[in-house]
Short mmCIF file of C-alpha atoms in Angstrom, two decimals:
data_model
loop_
_atom_site.label_atom_id
_atom_site.label_comp_id
_atom_site.label_asym_id
_atom_site.label_seq_id
_atom_site.Cartn_x
_atom_site.Cartn_y
_atom_site.Cartn_z
CA MET A 1 2.68 -26.41 -14.98
CA GLN A 2 0.28 -28.54 -12.97
CA GLY A 3 -3.16 -29.36 -14.36
CA LEU A 4 -6.20 -27.48 -13.21
CA THR A 5 -8.12 -28.98 -10.32
CA ILE A 6 -11.76 -29.05 -11.32
CA LYS A 7 -14.37 -29.25 -8.56
CA ARG A 8 -17.78 -30.78 -8.91
CA GLU A 9 -19.42 -27.40 -8.37
CA THR A 10 -19.18 -27.23 -12.15
CA GLU A 11 -21.48 -24.30 -12.80
CA PHE A 12 -19.71 -22.10 -10.25
CA VAL A 13 -16.15 -23.09 -11.06
CA PHE A 14 -16.64 -22.50 -14.76
CA GLY A 15 -18.69 -19.41 -14.32
CA ARG A 16 -18.04 -16.53 -12.01
CA LYS A 17 -14.98 -17.83 -10.23
CA CYS A 18 -12.90 -18.55 -13.30
CA LEU A 19 -13.91 -15.33 -14.97
CA ALA A 20 -12.90 -13.41 -11.86
CA THR A 21 -9.37 -14.79 -11.95
CA LEU A 22 -8.57 -14.85 -15.64
CA THR A 23 -5.27 -13.02 -15.30
CA VAL A 24 -3.60 -15.15 -12.67
CA PHE A 25 -1.17 -16.81 -15.08
CA ARG A 26 0.22 -15.21 -18.23
CA ARG A 27 2.57 -16.60 -20.83
CA SER A 28 4.34 -14.22 -23.21
CA ASN A 29 6.35 -16.72 -25.27
CA ASN A 30 4.43 -17.99 -28.30
CA GLN A 31 5.70 -21.53 -28.00
CA ASP A 32 4.86 -21.63 -24.31
CA LYS A 33 1.36 -20.36 -25.07
CA HIS A 34 0.70 -23.32 -27.34
CA THR A 35 2.15 -25.79 -24.82
CA GLU A 36 0.16 -24.39 -21.91
CA PHE A 37 -3.03 -24.37 -23.97
CA THR A 38 -2.61 -28.00 -25.02
CA GLU A 39 -1.74 -29.28 -21.57
CA ALA A 40 -4.57 -27.41 -19.88
CA THR A 41 -7.22 -28.64 -22.28
CA ARG A 42 -6.01 -32.20 -21.79
CA HIS A 43 -6.27 -31.94 -18.03
CA ILE A 44 -9.68 -30.32 -18.21
CA SER A 45 -10.94 -33.10 -20.45
CA THR A 46 -9.81 -35.79 -18.02
CA ASP A 47 -10.79 -34.01 -14.81
CA LEU A 48 -14.39 -33.21 -15.74
CA PRO A 49 -17.06 -34.99 -13.66
CA PRO A 50 -19.48 -37.37 -15.39
CA SER A 51 -22.28 -35.73 -17.29
CA SER A 52 -25.12 -34.65 -15.05
CA GLY A 53 -27.57 -34.01 -17.85
CA GLN A 54 -27.16 -30.28 -17.45
CA ALA A 55 -26.30 -28.04 -20.37
CA THR A 56 -22.58 -28.25 -21.05
CA MET A 57 -20.28 -25.30 -21.58
CA SER A 58 -17.63 -24.94 -24.27
CA LEU A 59 -14.20 -26.36 -23.57
CA LEU A 60 -12.63 -22.92 -23.68
CA SER A 61 -15.19 -21.65 -21.15
CA LEU A 62 -14.44 -24.59 -18.91
CA GLY A 63 -10.74 -23.92 -19.17
CA CYS A 64 -11.15 -20.22 -18.44
CA PHE A 65 -9.14 -19.03 -21.43
CA LEU A 66 -9.29 -15.48 -22.69
CA ALA A 67 -7.54 -14.06 -25.74
CA VAL A 68 -6.88 -10.35 -25.35
CA ALA A 69 -4.66 -8.32 -27.68
CA GLY A 70 -2.83 -11.40 -28.86
CA GLN A 71 -2.12 -12.67 -25.33
CA VAL A 72 -3.64 -15.86 -23.92
CA TYR A 73 -4.52 -15.74 -20.25
CA MET A 74 -5.22 -18.81 -18.17
CA ALA A 75 -6.66 -18.89 -14.67
CA ALA A 76 -5.79 -21.69 -12.31
CA VAL A 77 -8.37 -22.12 -9.58
CA PRO A 78 -6.47 -22.52 -6.29
CA GLU A 79 -6.85 -25.94 -4.71
CA ASN A 80 -7.52 -24.40 -1.29
CA GLN A 81 -10.01 -21.55 -1.32
CA VAL A 82 -10.49 -19.60 1.90
CA GLU A 83 -13.98 -18.11 2.08
CA VAL A 84 -13.77 -15.08 4.35
CA TYR A 85 -16.72 -13.22 5.83
CA PHE A 86 -15.83 -9.61 6.63
CA VAL A 87 -17.55 -7.51 9.30
CA MET A 88 -16.88 -3.79 9.82
CA ASP A 89 -17.83 -1.86 12.93
CA GLN A 90 -19.24 1.64 13.14
CA ALA A 91 -15.93 2.96 14.49
CA VAL A 92 -14.50 2.44 11.00
CA VAL A 93 -17.54 4.02 9.38
CA ARG A 94 -17.12 7.12 11.54
CA LYS A 95 -13.56 7.48 10.25
CA TYR A 96 -14.82 7.33 6.68
CA ILE A 97 -17.53 9.89 7.37
CA ALA A 98 -14.92 12.24 8.84
CA ASP A 99 -12.69 11.56 5.84
CA SER A 100 -15.64 12.45 3.57
CA ASP A 101 -16.33 15.75 5.36
CA GLY A 102 -19.48 14.41 6.98
CA ASP A 103 -21.06 13.00 3.82
CA LYS A 104 -22.32 9.56 4.90
CA ALA A 105 -23.43 8.49 1.43
CA ALA A 106 -20.01 9.32 0.01
CA ALA A 107 -18.38 7.49 2.92
CA LEU A 108 -20.36 4.31 2.26
CA ALA A 109 -19.51 4.43 -1.44
CA THR A 110 -15.83 4.80 -0.58
CA ILE A 111 -16.01 1.90 1.88
CA GLU A 112 -17.29 -0.39 -0.86
CA LYS A 113 -14.43 0.53 -3.20
CA ASP A 114 -11.74 0.41 -0.52
CA THR A 115 -12.76 -2.92 0.99
CA ASP A 116 -12.87 -4.62 -2.40
CA TYR A 117 -9.40 -3.24 -3.18
CA PHE A 118 -8.05 -4.43 0.18
CA ILE A 119 -9.56 -7.91 -0.23
CA SER A 120 -8.12 -8.24 -3.73
CA GLU A 121 -4.69 -7.24 -2.41
CA ILE A 122 -4.94 -9.76 0.45
CA ASN A 123 -5.64 -12.48 -2.10
CA LYS A 124 -2.58 -11.46 -4.13
CA LEU A 125 -0.39 -12.03 -1.09
CA PHE A 126 -1.77 -15.52 -0.49
CA GLU A 127 -1.55 -16.47 -4.16
CA LYS A 128 2.23 -16.20 -3.82
CA ILE A 129 2.60 -18.58 -0.86
CA PRO A 130 5.44 -20.89 -1.92
CA ASN A 131 4.60 -24.47 -2.87
CA PHE A 132 0.95 -24.21 -1.86
CA SER A 133 -2.15 -23.42 -3.91
CA ILE A 134 -4.44 -21.11 -1.95
CA GLY A 135 -6.69 -18.11 -2.55
CA ILE A 136 -8.78 -15.70 -0.49
CA MET A 137 -12.43 -15.29 -1.48
CA LYS A 138 -15.04 -12.81 -0.31
CA ARG A 139 -17.87 -14.83 1.24
CA GLY A 140 -19.65 -11.69 2.35
CA PHE A 141 -19.34 -8.26 3.89
CA GLN A 142 -21.52 -6.44 6.37
CA ILE A 143 -21.39 -3.24 8.38
CA LEU A 144 -22.64 -3.48 11.94
CA ASP A 145 -25.65 -1.33 12.79
CA GLU A 146 -23.99 -0.52 16.11
CA ASP A 147 -20.63 -1.24 17.68
CA ILE A 148 -20.24 -4.47 19.61
CA LEU A 149 -16.95 -3.22 21.12
CA GLN A 150 -16.51 -0.28 23.46
CA GLY A 151 -13.62 2.05 22.63
CA PRO A 152 -11.57 4.01 22.11
CA GLU A 153 -9.27 1.20 23.30
CA VAL A 154 -10.13 -2.50 23.29
CA GLN A 155 -8.18 -5.35 24.86
CA ARG A 156 -7.40 -7.54 21.87
CA ASP A 157 -8.35 -10.89 23.45
CA VAL A 158 -11.53 -9.43 24.94
CA GLY A 159 -12.46 -7.92 21.59
CA LEU A 160 -12.02 -11.24 19.79
CA LYS A 161 -14.07 -13.06 22.42
CA ILE A 162 -16.89 -10.53 22.05
CA PHE A 163 -16.79 -11.01 18.27
CA ASP A 164 -16.96 -14.80 18.68
CA GLU A 165 -19.95 -14.48 21.01
CA TRP A 166 -21.66 -12.10 18.61
CA ARG A 167 -21.12 -14.51 15.71
CA GLU A 168 -22.67 -17.34 17.67
CA LYS A 169 -25.64 -15.24 18.75
CA GLN A 170 -26.26 -14.11 15.17
CA GLY A 171 -25.93 -17.65 13.83
CA LEU A 172 -23.45 -16.23 11.35
CA TYR A 173 -21.71 -19.48 10.53
CA ASN A 174 -24.96 -21.35 9.93
CA LYS A 175 -26.01 -18.64 7.49
CA PHE A 176 -22.80 -18.30 5.51
CA LYS A 177 -20.62 -21.36 6.16
CA TYR A 178 -17.43 -19.28 5.90
CA ASP A 179 -13.93 -20.58 6.58
CA VAL A 180 -12.69 -17.49 8.45
CA ALA A 181 -14.54 -14.49 9.91
CA VAL A 182 -12.89 -11.07 10.17
CA LEU A 183 -13.88 -8.14 12.36
CA TRP A 184 -12.44 -4.89 11.07
CA THR A 185 -12.47 -2.34 13.87
CA GLY A 186 -11.80 1.36 14.02
CA PHE A 187 -10.91 1.14 17.70
CA GLN A 188 -7.34 0.91 19.00
CA LEU A 189 -6.43 -2.64 19.99
CA VAL A 190 -4.27 -2.90 23.09
CA ARG A 191 -2.51 -5.60 25.02
CA GLY A 192 -2.45 -4.92 28.74
CA GLY A 193 -2.73 -1.20 28.06
CA ASN A 194 0.04 -1.22 25.43
CA PRO A 195 -1.30 0.09 22.11
CA ALA A 196 1.50 -1.56 20.12
CA THR A 197 -0.66 -4.29 18.58
CA ALA A 198 -2.73 -4.28 15.42
CA GLY A 199 -4.67 -7.56 15.37
CA TYR A 200 -5.41 -10.85 17.07
CA ALA A 201 -6.48 -14.29 15.85
CA ASN A 202 -7.32 -17.79 16.96
CA VAL A 203 -4.28 -19.65 15.59
CA GLY A 204 -4.86 -22.71 13.42
CA LYS A 205 -8.64 -22.61 13.82
CA ALA A 206 -9.75 -22.27 10.20
CA CYS A 207 -12.74 -24.56 9.57
CA ASP A 208 -13.66 -24.44 13.28
CA SER A 209 -17.10 -22.83 13.27
CA ALA A 210 -16.66 -21.48 16.81
CA LEU A 211 -13.09 -20.20 16.61
CA SER A 212 -12.28 -19.46 12.96
CA SER A 213 -12.03 -15.73 13.57
CA LEU A 214 -9.78 -12.72 13.92
CA ILE A 215 -9.91 -9.04 14.77
CA ALA A 216 -7.84 -6.43 12.92
CA GLU A 217 -7.46 -2.67 13.07
CA PHE A 218 -8.74 -0.90 9.96
CA ASP A 219 -6.94 2.39 9.36
CA LEU A 220 -8.20 3.11 5.81
CA THR A 221 -4.74 2.53 4.27
CA TYR A 222 -2.74 -0.38 2.84
CA ASN A 223 -1.78 -1.22 6.41
CA THR A 224 -5.21 -2.89 6.61
CA VAL A 225 -4.08 -5.37 3.93
CA VAL A 226 -0.90 -6.23 5.80
CA VAL A 227 -2.55 -6.70 9.20
CA THR A 228 -5.52 -8.69 7.88
CA ALA A 229 -3.35 -11.00 5.79
CA HIS A 230 -1.12 -11.60 8.81
CA GLU A 231 -4.06 -12.57 11.02
CA ILE A 232 -5.63 -14.79 8.35
CA GLY A 233 -2.24 -16.50 8.17
CA HIS A 234 -2.53 -17.23 11.89
CA CYS A 235 -6.04 -18.63 11.45
CA LEU A 236 -4.72 -20.95 8.75
CA GLY A 237 -1.98 -22.26 11.02
CA SER A 238 1.12 -20.09 10.66
CA ASN A 239 3.06 -18.85 13.65
CA HIS A 240 5.39 -15.88 13.46
CA ASP A 241 8.49 -16.21 11.31
CA SER A 242 11.60 -17.03 13.30
CA ASP A 243 13.68 -14.48 11.37
CA SER A 244 13.48 -10.69 11.47
CA LEU A 245 12.95 -10.04 7.75
CA ARG A 246 9.42 -8.66 8.33
CA ARG A 247 7.58 -10.73 5.78
CA VAL A 248 3.79 -11.12 6.03
CA MET A 249 4.07 -13.36 9.09
CA GLY A 250 6.84 -11.41 10.80
CA ALA A 251 6.25 -10.52 14.44
CA GLU A 252 6.72 -6.84 13.62
CA ALA A 253 5.39 -4.69 10.82
CA TYR A 254 7.15 -1.73 9.28
CA ALA A 255 5.87 0.14 6.24
CA GLY A 256 9.36 0.37 4.72
CA SER A 257 10.07 -3.36 4.78
CA GLU A 258 11.17 -4.73 1.41
CA ASN A 259 9.74 -8.15 2.29
CA ARG A 260 6.18 -7.37 3.34
CA TRP A 261 4.70 -8.77 0.11
CA SER A 262 5.82 -12.36 0.69
CA PHE A 263 5.30 -15.36 2.95
CA SER A 264 8.34 -17.30 4.09
CA THR A 265 8.70 -21.01 3.35
CA GLU A 266 8.46 -21.45 7.11
CA SER A 267 5.02 -19.85 7.37
CA ALA A 268 3.88 -21.64 4.20
CA ALA A 269 4.86 -24.96 5.76
CA GLY A 270 2.92 -24.11 8.92
CA ILE A 271 -0.22 -23.36 6.93
CA GLN A 272 0.15 -26.46 4.78
CA SER A 273 0.74 -28.68 7.81
CA ASN A 274 -2.27 -27.35 9.69
CA ILE A 275 -4.63 -27.62 6.73
CA GLY A 276 -3.33 -31.09 5.96
CA SER A 277 -4.12 -32.21 9.49
CA LEU A 278 -7.78 -31.13 9.38
CA ALA A 279 -10.28 -33.95 9.69
CA THR A 280 -12.35 -32.14 7.07
CA ASN A 281 -10.70 -29.52 4.90
CA CYS A 282 -13.40 -26.90 4.48
CA LEU A 283 -11.22 -25.07 1.96
CA LEU A 284 -12.06 -27.72 -0.64
CA GLU A 285 -15.80 -26.96 -0.52
CA THR A 286 -16.88 -23.62 -1.93
CA SER A 287 -20.18 -21.76 -1.92
CA PRO A 288 -21.44 -20.37 -5.24
CA GLU A 289 -21.97 -17.08 -3.41
CA SER A 290 -18.24 -16.66 -2.73
CA LYS A 291 -16.13 -14.79 -5.22
CA TYR A 292 -12.64 -13.60 -5.96
CA VAL A 293 -12.52 -9.83 -5.96
CA GLU A 294 -10.82 -7.88 -8.72
CA ALA A 295 -10.60 -4.18 -7.92
CA THR A 296 -8.70 -1.13 -9.08
CA LEU A 297 -6.91 1.25 -6.76
CA PRO A 298 -9.42 3.79 -5.36
CA LYS A 299 -8.59 7.42 -6.05
CA ASP A 300 -8.21 8.37 -2.37
CA LEU A 301 -5.44 5.78 -2.03
CA THR A 302 -3.44 7.22 -4.93
CA ASP A 303 -2.79 10.53 -3.16
CA PRO A 304 0.04 10.39 -0.57
CA ASP A 305 -1.35 13.39 1.31
CA HIS A 306 -4.71 11.66 1.63
CA ILE A 307 -3.00 8.44 2.70
CA CYS A 308 -1.21 10.40 5.44
CA ARG A 309 -4.43 11.99 6.67
CA ARG A 310 -5.95 8.54 6.95
CA ALA A 311 -2.91 6.85 8.47
CA GLU A 312 -2.54 9.49 11.16
CA ASN A 313 -6.30 10.01 11.55
CA ASN A 314 -5.52 13.71 11.30
CA LYS A 315 -6.88 16.18 8.76
CA ASP A 316 -3.70 18.26 9.13
CA SER A 317 -1.33 15.44 8.19
CA TYR A 318 0.51 15.40 4.86
CA MET A 319 3.35 13.64 3.08
CA ILE A 320 6.84 14.84 4.04
CA LYS A 321 8.71 15.32 0.76
CA SER A 322 12.17 16.27 1.97
CA GLN A 323 14.90 14.28 0.23
CA THR A 324 16.41 13.46 3.63
CA TYR A 325 13.59 10.93 4.02
CA TYR A 326 14.25 9.24 0.69
CA GLU A 327 18.01 8.60 0.62
CA MET A 328 18.76 12.16 -0.52
CA GLN A 329 16.61 11.83 -3.63
CA PRO A 330 13.38 13.62 -4.53
CA PRO A 331 10.52 11.31 -3.49
CA HIS A 332 9.87 8.94 -6.38
CA GLY A 333 10.72 5.46 -7.58
CA ASP A 334 11.10 2.33 -5.48
CA LEU A 335 11.53 4.19 -2.20
CA VAL A 336 8.03 5.69 -2.21
CA CYS A 337 6.57 2.33 -3.21
CA ARG A 338 7.59 0.88 0.14
CA ALA A 339 6.73 3.76 2.45
CA ILE A 340 5.87 7.42 2.53
CA PHE A 341 6.55 9.65 5.51
CA CYS A 342 3.78 11.65 7.13
CA TYR A 343 3.56 14.57 9.52
CA ASN A 344 1.89 12.97 12.52
CA GLY A 345 0.58 16.03 14.31
CA GLU A 346 3.23 15.98 17.02
CA PRO A 347 5.86 18.73 17.27
CA ASP A 348 8.98 17.94 15.23
CA SER A 349 7.79 14.45 14.30
CA SER A 350 6.74 12.23 11.42
CA GLU A 351 5.98 8.56 10.83
CA ALA A 352 6.14 6.09 7.97
CA ALA A 353 2.89 5.01 6.31
CA TYR A 354 2.15 2.25 3.81
CA ALA A 355 2.15 3.21 0.15
CA SER A 356 -0.61 1.68 -1.95
CA ASP A 357 0.14 -0.82 -4.68
CA GLY A 358 -0.85 0.94 -7.89
CA MET A 359 0.17 4.42 -6.73
CA ILE A 360 1.98 6.54 -9.32
CA CYS A 361 5.70 6.68 -8.50
CA ALA A 362 7.26 8.23 -11.65
CA LYS A 363 6.37 9.17 -15.20
CA ASN A 364 4.62 6.19 -16.83
CA LYS A 365 5.23 4.08 -13.73
CA ARG A 366 3.25 2.75 -10.76
CA CYS A 367 4.08 0.89 -7.57
CA LYS A 368 3.95 -2.88 -7.44
CA GLU A 369 5.19 -4.73 -4.38
CA GLY A 370 7.81 -2.17 -3.46
CA LEU A 371 9.05 -1.52 -6.98
CA CYS A 372 8.29 1.33 -9.36
CA ILE A 373 7.47 -0.48 -12.59
CA ASP A 374 6.38 0.50 -16.08
CA ALA A 375 2.63 1.15 -16.18
CA PRO A 376 1.91 3.73 -18.88
CA ASP A 377 -1.55 5.24 -18.82
CA ALA A 378 -2.99 8.72 -19.15
CA GLU A 379 -2.58 9.55 -15.47
CA SER A 380 0.99 8.33 -15.04
CA GLU A 381 2.00 9.85 -18.37
CA ALA A 382 0.86 13.25 -17.08
CA VAL A 383 3.81 13.35 -14.65
CA ALA A 384 6.03 16.03 -16.13
CA ASP A 385 9.09 15.64 -13.92
CA ASN A 386 10.28 12.66 -11.88
CA GLU A 387 11.74 15.13 -9.41
CA CYS A 388 8.26 16.56 -8.83
CA VAL A 389 5.92 13.56 -8.93
CA PHE A 390 3.89 14.64 -5.89
CA LYS A 391 4.02 18.45 -6.28
CA ASP A 392 4.71 20.80 -3.33
CA GLN A 393 4.60 19.67 0.27
CA ALA A 394 1.34 20.92 1.80
CA HIS A 395 3.10 22.73 4.66
CA VAL A 396 6.75 23.47 5.37
CA ASP A 397 8.20 23.65 8.89
CA ILE A 398 11.71 25.14 8.84
CA ALA A 399 13.65 27.23 11.34
CA GLY A 400 10.55 28.48 13.08
CA PHE A 401 8.75 29.08 9.79
CA THR A 402 5.52 27.25 9.04
CA GLY A 403 3.62 27.87 5.84
CA THR A 404 3.39 27.22 2.13
CA CYS A 405 6.28 26.91 -0.29
CA GLY A 406 5.41 30.27 -1.80
CA LYS A 407 5.68 31.99 1.56
CA LEU A 408 8.91 30.11 2.32
CA ILE A 409 10.55 31.55 -0.78
CA SER A 410 9.19 35.01 0.00
CA LYS A 411 10.94 34.86 3.38
CA PHE A 412 14.25 33.17 2.52
CA GLY A 413 14.53 33.92 -1.21
CA LYS A 414 14.58 31.54 -4.14
CA ARG A 415 18.02 30.31 -3.09
CA VAL A 416 16.20 28.08 -0.57
CA CYS A 417 15.39 25.89 -3.58
CA TYR A 418 19.01 24.73 -3.72
CA TYR A 419 18.41 22.60 -0.64
CA TYR A 420 14.63 22.28 -0.32
CA LYS A 421 13.52 21.82 -3.91
CA SER A 422 12.25 18.30 -3.18
CA MET A 423 9.70 19.80 -0.77
CA CYS A 424 8.80 22.74 -2.99
CA CYS A 425 9.48 21.37 -6.45
CA GLU A 426 6.48 22.91 -8.17
CA THR A 427 7.06 26.40 -6.78
CA CYS A 428 10.83 26.18 -7.28
CA ASN A 429 10.43 25.13 -10.90
CA ALA A 430 8.66 28.43 -11.51
CA TYR A 431 11.80 30.28 -10.31
CA ALA A 432 14.35 28.05 -12.05
CA SER A 433 16.65 29.42 -14.75
CA ASP A 434 18.18 27.52 -17.64
CA ASP A 435 21.67 27.91 -16.19
CA PRO A 436 22.54 24.62 -14.46
CA ASP A 437 25.26 26.36 -12.43
CA CYS A 438 22.98 29.14 -11.23
CA LYS A 439 19.54 27.57 -11.32
CA PHE A 440 18.10 29.58 -8.43
CA GLY A 441 20.33 32.63 -8.44
CA ASP A 442 22.89 33.60 -5.81
CA LYS A 443 23.57 30.93 -3.21
CA SER A 444 24.03 33.39 -0.36
CA GLY A 445 22.05 36.32 0.93
CA LYS A 446 25.39 38.08 1.50
CA CYS A 447 25.77 38.57 -2.25
CA ALA A 448 23.02 41.17 -2.18
CA GLY A 449 24.31 44.75 -2.27
CA LYS A 450 27.85 43.74 -3.17
CA GLU A 451 29.78 45.18 -6.08
CA GLN A 452 30.95 42.66 -8.62
CA TRP A 453 34.59 43.60 -8.23
CA SER A 454 34.45 42.95 -4.48
CA VAL A 455 33.37 39.31 -4.61
CA CYS A 456 33.40 37.86 -8.09
CA GLY A 457 37.12 37.22 -8.26
CA GLY A 458 36.87 34.58 -5.53
CA SER A 459 33.16 33.87 -5.04
CA ALA A 460 31.65 33.84 -8.52
CA ALA A 461 30.20 30.36 -7.98
CA THR A 462 28.39 31.51 -4.82
CA CYS A 463 27.25 34.87 -6.19
CA CYS A 464 26.56 33.38 -9.59
CA GLU A 465 23.71 35.71 -10.51
CA LEU A 466 25.54 38.84 -9.38
CA CYS A 467 28.68 37.79 -11.21
CA LYS A 468 27.15 36.92 -14.57
CA GLY A 469 29.22 38.56 -17.31
CA TYR A 470 31.85 39.76 -14.84
CA GLN A 471 35.35 40.20 -16.21
CA GLY A 472 38.03 40.96 -13.65
CA LYS A 473 40.16 44.10 -13.84
CA ARG A 474 43.71 44.33 -12.58
CA SER A 475 43.04 47.79 -11.18
CA ALA A 476 40.06 46.72 -9.09
CA PRO A 477 40.64 47.44 -5.38
CA GLY A 478 41.45 44.18 -3.62
CA ASN A 479 40.99 42.45 -6.97
CA GLY A 480 37.74 40.89 -5.75
CA THR A 481 39.27 38.81 -2.98
CA GLN A 482 36.32 38.95 -0.56
CA ALA A 483 35.06 35.38 0.03
CA VAL A 484 31.34 34.67 0.30
CA GLN A 485 30.23 31.22 1.44
CA PRO A 486 26.90 29.67 0.39
CA ASP A 487 24.18 29.92 3.00
CA GLN A 488 23.65 26.90 5.20
CA PRO A 489 20.16 25.47 4.75
CA PRO A 490 17.69 26.50 7.44
CA ALA A 491 17.28 23.63 9.88
CA SER A 492 14.16 21.52 9.41
CA ASN A 493 12.07 21.05 12.52
CA MET A 494 10.94 17.60 11.40
CA ALA A 495 12.48 14.38 12.71
CA LYS A 496 12.16 11.10 10.82
CA GLN A 497 10.65 8.20 12.74
CA GLU A 498 10.51 4.66 11.41
CA LYS A 499 7.73 3.24 13.55
CA VAL A 500 7.76 -0.53 14.06
CA ILE A 501 4.56 -2.12 15.40
CA PRO A 502 4.24 -5.62 16.91
CA LEU A 503 1.31 -7.10 15.04
CA ASP A 504 -0.29 -9.29 17.67
CA ASP A 505 1.97 -10.64 20.40
#
């Protein structure tokens, strides 16, 4: 492991910043713990600046070590620290107020929690850039008193130019000396009338006080993390990846991508080259007002139905829980950690939305970078059944029927659970029997009204409830030869759409 780089802003580096990043590196092997501890203290001792006469701090404080439950944690301060100033327009605030049923105070409280979570997640993406030490810090955050853009649609280049002019007029850089400025907007960014764009940035202009800026759509979901990180990557000097693997700097974004949590070596090299060519690398100078943000997942972003309402900007949206959307499995595990599918308000249609890192995905498990990993806590432990992690689908749209799961079963019978249990798992579980071969009774409506002798000789598996305890008789007319086929599942009216969005050009 490389030694820590200690800046001369001693009080800041060994105070708030280190404490905010104490869990960056973790060693579980006892021997490694001792080695890391020894090496780090040696580097800290040699890297410290000459005494300034100020009160000194303990060596362990300087090294940012923390012993918790027998584990030693060590934080490495990134060599390059990007101080980002975030600005949010009123168009975003209006979305939050609508999401909070008109309660502005509640909306503002939610904004604070959500933005800190998003910023912390953006930093996690940059921490993993290969072969380059970099972190994203929060230099500041403000909400505009009034919109500087005019919606509902904004030409992306025009919007960024307006933001740059506003920054200059406000003297924003002179006040905060940030490395990159971000405008989060609730308006739809367009390119020549085409809405298929989500952000725009001045490429390679970090540390340029006039042009170190970007604009990104803010949709109140994890998509905001992906888009903002992508545009910051442009500011730092990365172009789009040349491959189609849809990593952070891919030209297209798709919620279901398995690679959206990583930068390619190609984009890392672009950032490193651009920063290395700067006459003055502003990322090496850090304000004591900047901080790394550590935040937990806000409650609203743990609920897939709420995520869908936000993603689609539609109070009537909800998570589609049909197994046909999740590789013929009930929605849980790794698949829901990449994307969830939402009713988008259009007839017979749905779209993929970004799942939140930290969302519960199974009993004692939560999502982390597309995987459903062990994370036991009281909330995840409360999941009773991995086939019913998210309870019933809010509304069901099948064969002309629209309504709740309870009403669906009232109309079609409990046998509908044989093929739609993933959508109505909670309601179906209430009807389930202990017989694995006849869990929801007869598998065909044609079994009703039949005599056992007429069907059970050849269709006992289909009419399993009717035929329980049946013993055939040689004298039975026709000897029960009438065949009854299981009902075909009612056709779903919902079509799966995997929406791919060009991020910025």
